Amino acid sequence: MKLYTVAILGATGAVGQEMMNILEERNFPVGKLIPLASARSAGKTLKFKGEDVTIQEACDTAFEGVDIVLGAAENDIAERFAPAIVKAGAVFVDNSSAFRLDPNVPLIVPEVNAEDAKNHKGIISNPNCSTIITVTAVNALNSIAPIKSMVASTYQAVSGAGVAGMAELENQMKALQEGKPVDVKTFAYQIAYNLIPQIGGEQFEGYTSEEMKMQNEGRKIMHLPELNVSCTCVRVPVMRSHSISVQLKFDRPVSVDEAREVLAKAPGVKLVDDLKNKQYPMPLDTSGQDIVFVGRIRPDLTDPNGLCLWCCGDQVRKGAATNCIQIAELLVQ
């Protein structure tokens, strides 16, 4: 088996750390792992396959001899180093939003559009976390009846804001239990015992950048250029796993039984749909694994061609790190 030199750009963050775990879990053929981070982290070590691996400073020359770079850094870092990565001959599988809507960059969810990965020119983008979870859940339905429009409400865990988001929820819960004032840094408002109906800045007609990703990225991934999506994104006091309520409108009626039959066989999906026995997707059940759970499937009472459903998936794993590594697996097959 050929072994590959793999670099992780942003290895010290929540997604970068999860990438290391998943490379090991999935037995990805890593011959050499190079964790890359800022100068302040350089020289420290991380554990990979039971051994200490030294963090190197991210710089233009760090990608020489690398086969695959997994990006777990912000847009500015991805944009800064993408030219050097491509010049070095590596393939950049990037988790930031920097290149997602670039027509020359494939945007991949392997269960949905794996073939598109073959068209890369050195960069492949990983979609937004909620988009990944949602399109994984609904793509099988799109294959039997084209989706015309979608209304989605996302309930996004604090893990979406990285390590700092998770720490802030923990610290606020502890402070409130002890009768102390809460410290608000990562989110605009207190997240403990609260919901914040804004993720991202305003982008279009009162919709935020996070909300527009569902439409713009969904169109590209599912090859539905006319798809219209109305999305509301909400940050919730859940540690991990995003949940999405989805209302779909098709070009024909799709029955609940038909939808269940298709979703039960869909790649990357687990059907959990038994309301009488209180069986439905929940963040606690979907955290720490890579399958998107789908349930609460029911007819849309406002449209005969509509269906409603609820889905959950681990934002850090399937919504970010695992999807990146699944893309890398396509490259080495």
mmCIF file of N, CA and C in Angstrom, residues 226-331:
data_model
loop_
_atom_site.group_PDB
_atom_site.id
_atom_site.type_symbol
_atom_site.label_atom_id
_atom_site.label_comp_id
_atom_site.label_asym_id
_atom_site.label_seq_id
_atom_site.Cartn_x
_atom_site.Cartn_y
_atom_site.Cartn_z
ATOM 1 N N GLU A 226 -31.120 25.997 -9.760
ATOM 2 C CA GLU A 226 -32.306 26.821 -9.531
ATOM 3 C C GLU A 226 -32.884 26.632 -8.131
ATOM 4 N N LEU A 227 -32.239 25.834 -7.292
ATOM 5 C CA LEU A 227 -32.764 25.566 -5.954
ATOM 6 C C LEU A 227 -32.870 26.851 -5.137
ATOM 7 N N ASN A 228 -34.038 27.074 -4.557
ATOM 8 C CA ASN A 228 -34.250 28.204 -3.667
ATOM 9 C C ASN A 228 -34.347 27.703 -2.233
ATOM 10 N N VAL A 229 -33.592 28.331 -1.349
ATOM 11 C CA VAL A 229 -33.564 27.924 0.057
ATOM 12 C C VAL A 229 -33.774 29.145 0.942
ATOM 13 N N SER A 230 -34.688 29.039 1.869
ATOM 14 C CA SER A 230 -34.857 30.046 2.909
ATOM 15 C C SER A 230 -34.405 29.414 4.219
ATOM 16 N N CYS A 231 -33.367 29.990 4.834
ATOM 17 C CA CYS A 231 -32.734 29.355 5.990
ATOM 18 C C CYS A 231 -32.655 30.325 7.166
ATOM 19 N N THR A 232 -32.869 29.809 8.352
ATOM 20 C CA THR A 232 -32.659 30.558 9.590
ATOM 21 C C THR A 232 -31.674 29.771 10.448
ATOM 22 N N CYS A 233 -30.569 30.389 10.815
ATOM 23 C CA CYS A 233 -29.528 29.715 11.598
ATOM 24 C C CYS A 233 -29.534 30.227 13.031
ATOM 25 N N VAL A 234 -29.581 29.293 13.966
ATOM 26 C CA VAL A 234 -29.683 29.638 15.387
ATOM 27 C C VAL A 234 -28.585 28.911 16.166
ATOM 28 N N ARG A 235 -27.863 29.641 16.990
ATOM 29 C CA ARG A 235 -26.887 29.025 17.904
ATOM 30 C C ARG A 235 -27.627 28.604 19.163
ATOM 31 N N VAL A 236 -27.432 27.346 19.566
ATOM 32 C CA VAL A 236 -28.154 26.800 20.715
ATOM 33 C C VAL A 236 -27.158 26.289 21.760
ATOM 34 N N PRO A 237 -27.582 26.199 23.027
ATOM 35 C CA PRO A 237 -26.666 25.763 24.086
ATOM 36 C C PRO A 237 -26.517 24.245 24.144
ATOM 37 N N VAL A 238 -26.088 23.691 23.012
ATOM 38 C CA VAL A 238 -25.780 22.267 22.875
ATOM 39 C C VAL A 238 -24.291 22.172 22.592
ATOM 40 N N MET A 239 -23.607 21.230 23.224
ATOM 41 C CA MET A 239 -22.158 21.175 23.095
ATOM 42 C C MET A 239 -21.722 20.753 21.697
ATOM 43 N N ARG A 240 -22.386 19.725 21.159
ATOM 44 C CA ARG A 240 -21.893 19.160 19.905
ATOM 45 C C ARG A 240 -23.053 18.553 19.128
ATOM 46 N N SER A 241 -22.978 18.564 17.836
ATOM 47 C CA SER A 241 -23.952 18.064 16.868
ATOM 48 C C SER A 241 -24.985 19.139 16.521
ATOM 49 N N HIS A 242 -25.063 19.423 15.226
ATOM 50 C CA HIS A 242 -26.054 20.361 14.703
ATOM 51 C C HIS A 242 -27.335 19.608 14.356
ATOM 52 N N SER A 243 -28.464 20.283 14.514
ATOM 53 C CA SER A 243 -29.768 19.747 14.144
ATOM 54 C C SER A 243 -30.410 20.691 13.132
ATOM 55 N N ILE A 244 -31.146 20.116 12.177
ATOM 56 C CA ILE A 244 -31.771 20.925 11.143
ATOM 57 C C ILE A 244 -33.198 20.458 10.906
ATOM 58 N N SER A 245 -34.129 21.387 10.954
ATOM 59 C CA SER A 245 -35.512 21.150 10.561
ATOM 60 C C SER A 245 -35.637 21.547 9.097
ATOM 61 N N VAL A 246 -36.147 20.617 8.254
ATOM 62 C CA VAL A 246 -36.155 20.847 6.807
ATOM 63 C C VAL A 246 -37.559 20.635 6.245
ATOM 64 N N GLN A 247 -38.006 21.601 5.458
ATOM 65 C CA GLN A 247 -39.244 21.496 4.695
ATOM 66 C C GLN A 247 -38.862 21.465 3.214
ATOM 67 N N LEU A 248 -39.178 20.364 2.535
ATOM 68 C CA LEU A 248 -38.796 20.172 1.133
ATOM 69 C C LEU A 248 -40.019 20.254 0.235
ATOM 70 N N LYS A 249 -39.851 20.874 -0.926
ATOM 71 C CA LYS A 249 -40.894 20.868 -1.950
ATOM 72 C C LYS A 249 -40.325 20.242 -3.215
ATOM 73 N N PHE A 250 -41.023 19.213 -3.726
ATOM 74 C CA PHE A 250 -40.570 18.452 -4.891
ATOM 75 C C PHE A 250 -41.397 18.818 -6.123
ATOM 76 N N ASP A 251 -41.036 18.210 -7.253
ATOM 77 C CA ASP A 251 -41.817 18.442 -8.475
ATOM 78 C C ASP A 251 -43.021 17.505 -8.568
ATOM 79 N N ARG A 252 -43.167 16.626 -7.550
ATOM 80 C CA ARG A 252 -44.320 15.724 -7.487
ATOM 81 C C ARG A 252 -44.520 15.316 -6.034
ATOM 82 N N PRO A 253 -45.663 14.755 -5.706
ATOM 83 C CA PRO A 253 -45.848 14.275 -4.331
ATOM 84 C C PRO A 253 -44.904 13.118 -4.010
ATOM 85 N N VAL A 254 -44.301 13.133 -2.829
ATOM 86 C CA VAL A 254 -43.469 12.034 -2.325
ATOM 87 C C VAL A 254 -44.077 11.594 -0.998
ATOM 88 N N SER A 255 -44.480 10.336 -0.917
ATOM 89 C CA SER A 255 -45.134 9.856 0.297
ATOM 90 C C SER A 255 -44.119 9.638 1.414
ATOM 91 N N VAL A 256 -44.607 9.620 2.640
ATOM 92 C CA VAL A 256 -43.749 9.369 3.801
ATOM 93 C C VAL A 256 -43.115 7.983 3.682
ATOM 94 N N ASP A 257 -43.907 6.996 3.276
ATOM 95 C CA ASP A 257 -43.372 5.636 3.143
ATOM 96 C C ASP A 257 -42.279 5.562 2.082
ATOM 97 N N GLU A 258 -42.485 6.247 0.970
ATOM 98 C CA GLU A 258 -41.474 6.278 -0.095
ATOM 99 C C GLU A 258 -40.188 6.932 0.411
ATOM 100 N N ALA A 259 -40.344 8.033 1.139
ATOM 101 C CA ALA A 259 -39.181 8.732 1.674
ATOM 102 C C ALA A 259 -38.424 7.855 2.660
ATOM 103 N N ARG A 260 -39.155 7.188 3.538
ATOM 104 C CA ARG A 260 -38.505 6.318 4.526
ATOM 105 C C ARG A 260 -37.746 5.183 3.846
ATOM 106 N N GLU A 261 -38.348 4.595 2.829
ATOM 107 C CA GLU A 261 -37.706 3.487 2.129
ATOM 108 C C GLU A 261 -36.401 3.930 1.481
ATOM 109 N N VAL A 262 -36.409 5.096 0.872
ATOM 110 C CA VAL A 262 -35.202 5.609 0.206
ATOM 111 C C VAL A 262 -34.135 5.986 1.229
ATOM 112 N N LEU A 263 -34.538 6.665 2.299
ATOM 113 C CA LEU A 263 -33.570 7.125 3.296
ATOM 114 C C LEU A 263 -32.964 5.960 4.076
ATOM 115 N N ALA A 264 -33.712 4.883 4.244
ATOM 116 C CA ALA A 264 -33.183 3.721 4.963
ATOM 117 C C ALA A 264 -32.000 3.097 4.233
ATOM 118 N N LYS A 265 -31.901 3.337 2.917
ATOM 119 C CA LYS A 265 -30.818 2.778 2.110
ATOM 120 C C LYS A 265 -29.772 3.816 1.718
ATOM 121 N N ALA A 266 -29.973 5.065 2.106
ATOM 122 C CA ALA A 266 -29.102 6.151 1.649
ATOM 123 C C ALA A 266 -27.725 6.080 2.300
ATOM 124 N N PRO A 267 -26.655 6.309 1.540
ATOM 125 C CA PRO A 267 -25.309 6.297 2.121
ATOM 126 C C PRO A 267 -25.116 7.419 3.132
ATOM 127 N N GLY A 268 -24.489 7.075 4.255
ATOM 128 C CA GLY A 268 -24.203 8.065 5.278
ATOM 129 C C GLY A 268 -25.382 8.462 6.142
ATOM 130 N N VAL A 269 -26.509 7.754 5.986
ATOM 131 C CA VAL A 269 -27.752 8.119 6.675
ATOM 132 C C VAL A 269 -28.228 6.960 7.549
ATOM 133 N N LYS A 270 -28.786 7.297 8.702
ATOM 134 C CA LYS A 270 -29.478 6.322 9.545
ATOM 135 C C LYS A 270 -30.891 6.821 9.782
ATOM 136 N N LEU A 271 -31.860 6.013 9.432
ATOM 137 C CA LEU A 271 -33.251 6.379 9.638
ATOM 138 C C LEU A 271 -33.641 6.096 11.089
ATOM 139 N N VAL A 272 -34.041 7.142 11.797
ATOM 140 C CA VAL A 272 -34.490 7.028 13.190
ATOM 141 C C VAL A 272 -35.824 7.760 13.260
ATOM 142 N N ASP A 273 -36.906 7.033 13.016
ATOM 143 C CA ASP A 273 -38.182 7.700 12.788
ATOM 144 C C ASP A 273 -39.338 6.858 13.328
ATOM 145 N N ASP A 274 -39.581 6.956 14.633
ATOM 146 C CA ASP A 274 -40.664 6.212 15.266
ATOM 147 C C ASP A 274 -41.228 7.090 16.380
ATOM 148 N N LEU A 275 -42.139 7.974 16.001
ATOM 149 C CA LEU A 275 -42.662 8.963 16.939
ATOM 150 C C LEU A 275 -43.386 8.313 18.112
ATOM 151 N N LYS A 276 -44.130 7.241 17.844
ATOM 152 C CA LYS A 276 -44.879 6.586 18.920
ATOM 153 C C LYS A 276 -43.963 6.095 20.032
ATOM 154 N N ASN A 277 -42.786 5.613 19.650
ATOM 155 C CA ASN A 277 -41.833 5.112 20.637
ATOM 156 C C ASN A 277 -40.741 6.122 20.980
ATOM 157 N N LYS A 278 -41.016 7.385 20.619
ATOM 158 C CA LYS A 278 -40.112 8.491 20.948
ATOM 159 C C LYS A 278 -38.700 8.265 20.391
ATOM 160 N N GLN A 279 -38.639 7.791 19.163
ATOM 161 C CA GLN A 279 -37.362 7.575 18.489
ATOM 162 C C GLN A 279 -37.198 8.606 17.379
ATOM 163 N N TYR A 280 -36.198 9.497 17.551
ATOM 164 C CA TYR A 280 -35.918 10.527 16.549
ATOM 165 C C TYR A 280 -34.485 11.005 16.756
ATOM 166 N N PRO A 281 -33.900 11.668 15.774
ATOM 167 C CA PRO A 281 -32.511 12.126 15.898
ATOM 168 C C PRO A 281 -32.358 13.190 16.984
ATOM 169 N N MET A 282 -31.299 13.048 17.773
ATOM 170 C CA MET A 282 -30.983 14.031 18.797
ATOM 171 C C MET A 282 -29.468 14.231 18.870
ATOM 172 N N PRO A 283 -29.029 15.436 19.257
ATOM 173 C CA PRO A 283 -27.590 15.701 19.324
ATOM 174 C C PRO A 283 -26.808 14.726 20.191
ATOM 175 N N LEU A 284 -27.359 14.327 21.333
ATOM 176 C CA LEU A 284 -26.623 13.417 22.215
ATOM 177 C C LEU A 284 -26.346 12.080 21.536
ATOM 178 N N ASP A 285 -27.264 11.641 20.682
ATOM 179 C CA ASP A 285 -27.091 10.351 20.017
ATOM 180 C C ASP A 285 -26.169 10.431 18.810
ATOM 181 N N THR A 286 -26.079 11.597 18.199
ATOM 182 C CA THR A 286 -25.307 11.715 16.963
ATOM 183 C C THR A 286 -23.881 12.222 17.184
ATOM 184 N N SER A 287 -23.564 12.659 18.384
ATOM 185 C CA SER A 287 -22.214 13.161 18.658
ATOM 186 C C SER A 287 -21.206 12.015 18.722
ATOM 187 N N GLY A 288 -19.995 12.300 18.228
ATOM 188 C CA GLY A 288 -18.914 11.323 18.314
ATOM 189 C C GLY A 288 -18.967 10.237 17.267
ATOM 190 N N GLN A 289 -19.734 10.443 16.191
ATOM 191 C CA GLN A 289 -19.793 9.462 15.106
ATOM 192 C C GLN A 289 -20.061 10.215 13.790
ATOM 193 N N ASP A 290 -20.147 9.489 12.679
ATOM 194 C CA ASP A 290 -20.113 10.140 11.367
ATOM 195 C C ASP A 290 -21.368 9.980 10.522
ATOM 196 N N ILE A 291 -22.418 9.385 11.068
ATOM 197 C CA ILE A 291 -23.645 9.176 10.305
ATOM 198 C C ILE A 291 -24.625 10.319 10.589
ATOM 199 N N VAL A 292 -25.378 10.714 9.571
ATOM 200 C CA VAL A 292 -26.442 11.700 9.737
ATOM 201 C C VAL A 292 -27.740 10.956 10.030
ATOM 202 N N PHE A 293 -28.344 11.248 11.177
ATOM 203 C CA PHE A 293 -29.605 10.621 11.568
ATOM 204 C C PHE A 293 -30.760 11.450 10.994
ATOM 205 N N VAL A 294 -31.770 10.768 10.449
ATOM 206 C CA VAL A 294 -32.923 11.441 9.857
ATOM 207 C C VAL A 294 -34.204 10.852 10.423
ATOM 208 N N GLY A 295 -35.135 11.720 10.789
ATOM 209 C CA GLY A 295 -36.414 11.271 11.325
ATOM 210 C C GLY A 295 -37.471 12.352 11.262
ATOM 211 N N ARG A 296 -38.563 12.168 12.036
ATOM 212 C CA ARG A 296 -39.724 13.071 12.040
ATOM 213 C C ARG A 296 -40.214 13.347 10.615
ATOM 214 N N ILE A 297 -40.198 12.318 9.765
ATOM 215 C CA ILE A 297 -40.631 12.482 8.373
ATOM 216 C C ILE A 297 -42.154 12.517 8.350
ATOM 217 N N ARG A 298 -42.712 13.561 7.748
ATOM 218 C CA ARG A 298 -44.162 13.754 7.743
ATOM 219 C C ARG A 298 -44.550 14.635 6.560
ATOM 220 N N PRO A 299 -45.812 14.563 6.130
ATOM 221 C CA PRO A 299 -46.229 15.395 5.007
ATOM 222 C C PRO A 299 -46.242 16.872 5.389
ATOM 223 N N ASP A 300 -45.961 17.708 4.415
ATOM 224 C CA ASP A 300 -46.059 19.148 4.600
ATOM 225 C C ASP A 300 -47.527 19.533 4.428
ATOM 226 N N LEU A 301 -48.135 20.041 5.467
ATOM 227 C CA LEU A 301 -49.560 20.354 5.425
ATOM 228 C C LEU A 301 -49.865 21.617 4.620
ATOM 229 N N THR A 302 -48.826 22.310 4.150
ATOM 230 C CA THR A 302 -49.049 23.519 3.348
ATOM 231 C C THR A 302 -48.882 23.281 1.857
ATOM 232 N N ASP A 303 -48.399 22.073 1.460
ATOM 233 C CA ASP A 303 -48.124 21.824 0.040
ATOM 234 C C ASP A 303 -48.205 20.332 -0.237
ATOM 235 N N PRO A 304 -49.019 19.903 -1.205
ATOM 236 C CA PRO A 304 -49.143 18.465 -1.489
ATOM 237 C C PRO A 304 -47.859 17.841 -2.024
ATOM 238 N N ASN A 305 -46.958 18.666 -2.531
ATOM 239 C CA ASN A 305 -45.673 18.163 -3.032
ATOM 240 C C ASN A 305 -44.562 18.303 -1.995
ATOM 241 N N GLY A 306 -44.919 18.496 -0.742
ATOM 242 C CA GLY A 306 -43.926 18.769 0.282
ATOM 243 C C GLY A 306 -43.785 17.671 1.317
ATOM 244 N N LEU A 307 -42.608 17.642 1.938
ATOM 245 C CA LEU A 307 -42.313 16.759 3.065
ATOM 246 C C LEU A 307 -41.527 17.553 4.095
ATOM 247 N N CYS A 308 -41.671 17.193 5.363
ATOM 248 C CA CYS A 308 -40.871 17.770 6.442
ATOM 249 C C CYS A 308 -40.051 16.669 7.094
ATOM 250 N N LEU A 309 -38.870 17.030 7.545
ATOM 251 C CA LEU A 309 -38.029 16.072 8.263
ATOM 252 C C LEU A 309 -37.096 16.804 9.215
ATOM 253 N N TRP A 310 -36.443 16.022 10.059
ATOM 254 C CA TRP A 310 -35.506 16.532 11.076
ATOM 255 C C TRP A 310 -34.246 15.693 10.976
ATOM 256 N N CYS A 311 -33.084 16.320 10.979
ATOM 257 C CA CYS A 311 -31.838 15.562 10.894
ATOM 258 C C CYS A 311 -30.807 16.122 11.866
ATOM 259 N N CYS A 312 -29.888 15.268 12.281
ATOM 260 C CA CYS A 312 -28.819 15.650 13.203
ATOM 261 C C CYS A 312 -27.510 15.004 12.759
ATOM 262 N N GLY A 313 -26.421 15.719 12.966
ATOM 263 C CA GLY A 313 -25.106 15.157 12.683
ATOM 264 C C GLY A 313 -24.031 15.878 13.465
ATOM 265 N N ASP A 314 -22.943 15.188 13.706
ATOM 266 C CA ASP A 314 -21.824 15.747 14.470
ATOM 267 C C ASP A 314 -21.106 16.797 13.628
ATOM 268 N N GLN A 315 -21.151 18.035 14.094
ATOM 269 C CA GLN A 315 -20.568 19.146 13.334
ATOM 270 C C GLN A 315 -19.061 19.024 13.190
ATOM 271 N N VAL A 316 -18.376 18.594 14.246
ATOM 272 C CA VAL A 316 -16.920 18.537 14.206
ATOM 273 C C VAL A 316 -16.449 17.393 13.311
ATOM 274 N N ARG A 317 -17.208 16.288 13.313
ATOM 275 C CA ARG A 317 -16.833 15.107 12.530
ATOM 276 C C ARG A 317 -17.415 15.183 11.113
ATOM 277 N N LYS A 318 -18.611 14.665 10.899
ATOM 278 C CA LYS A 318 -19.164 14.666 9.541
ATOM 279 C C LYS A 318 -19.290 16.070 8.987
ATOM 280 N N GLY A 319 -19.604 17.035 9.838
ATOM 281 C CA GLY A 319 -19.744 18.416 9.376
ATOM 282 C C GLY A 319 -18.444 19.112 9.057
ATOM 283 N N ALA A 320 -17.318 18.470 9.330
ATOM 284 C CA ALA A 320 -16.029 19.118 9.073
ATOM 285 C C ALA A 320 -14.934 18.082 8.821
ATOM 286 N N ALA A 321 -14.357 17.541 9.901
ATOM 287 C CA ALA A 321 -13.140 16.736 9.788
ATOM 288 C C ALA A 321 -13.325 15.451 8.987
ATOM 289 N N THR A 322 -14.371 14.690 9.306
ATOM 290 C CA THR A 322 -14.560 13.409 8.629
ATOM 291 C C THR A 322 -14.822 13.611 7.145
ATOM 292 N N ASN A 323 -15.643 14.608 6.810
ATOM 293 C CA ASN A 323 -15.925 14.847 5.393
ATOM 294 C C ASN A 323 -14.651 15.164 4.624
ATOM 295 N N CYS A 324 -13.757 15.955 5.250
ATOM 296 C CA CYS A 324 -12.459 16.259 4.622
ATOM 297 C C CYS A 324 -11.674 14.980 4.353
ATOM 298 N N ILE A 325 -11.638 14.099 5.316
ATOM 299 C CA ILE A 325 -10.850 12.869 5.171
ATOM 300 C C ILE A 325 -11.516 11.904 4.193
ATOM 301 N N GLN A 326 -12.833 11.920 4.133
ATOM 302 C CA GLN A 326 -13.514 11.132 3.103
ATOM 303 C C GLN A 326 -13.125 11.635 1.709
ATOM 304 N N ILE A 327 -12.982 12.942 1.567
ATOM 305 C CA ILE A 327 -12.519 13.498 0.292
ATOM 306 C C ILE A 327 -11.103 13.026 -0.009
ATOM 307 N N ALA A 328 -10.250 13.080 1.008
ATOM 308 C CA ALA A 328 -8.867 12.599 0.830
ATOM 309 C C ALA A 328 -8.856 11.126 0.433
ATOM 310 N N GLU A 329 -9.772 10.346 0.979
ATOM 311 C CA GLU A 329 -9.863 8.923 0.611
ATOM 312 C C GLU A 329 -10.220 8.753 -0.861
ATOM 313 N N LEU A 330 -11.047 9.664 -1.391
ATOM 314 C CA LEU A 330 -11.345 9.618 -2.832
ATOM 315 C C LEU A 330 -10.078 9.836 -3.655
ATOM 316 N N LEU A 331 -9.189 10.683 -3.156
ATOM 317 C CA LEU A 331 -7.965 11.002 -3.889
ATOM 318 C C LEU A 331 -6.995 9.834 -3.956
#
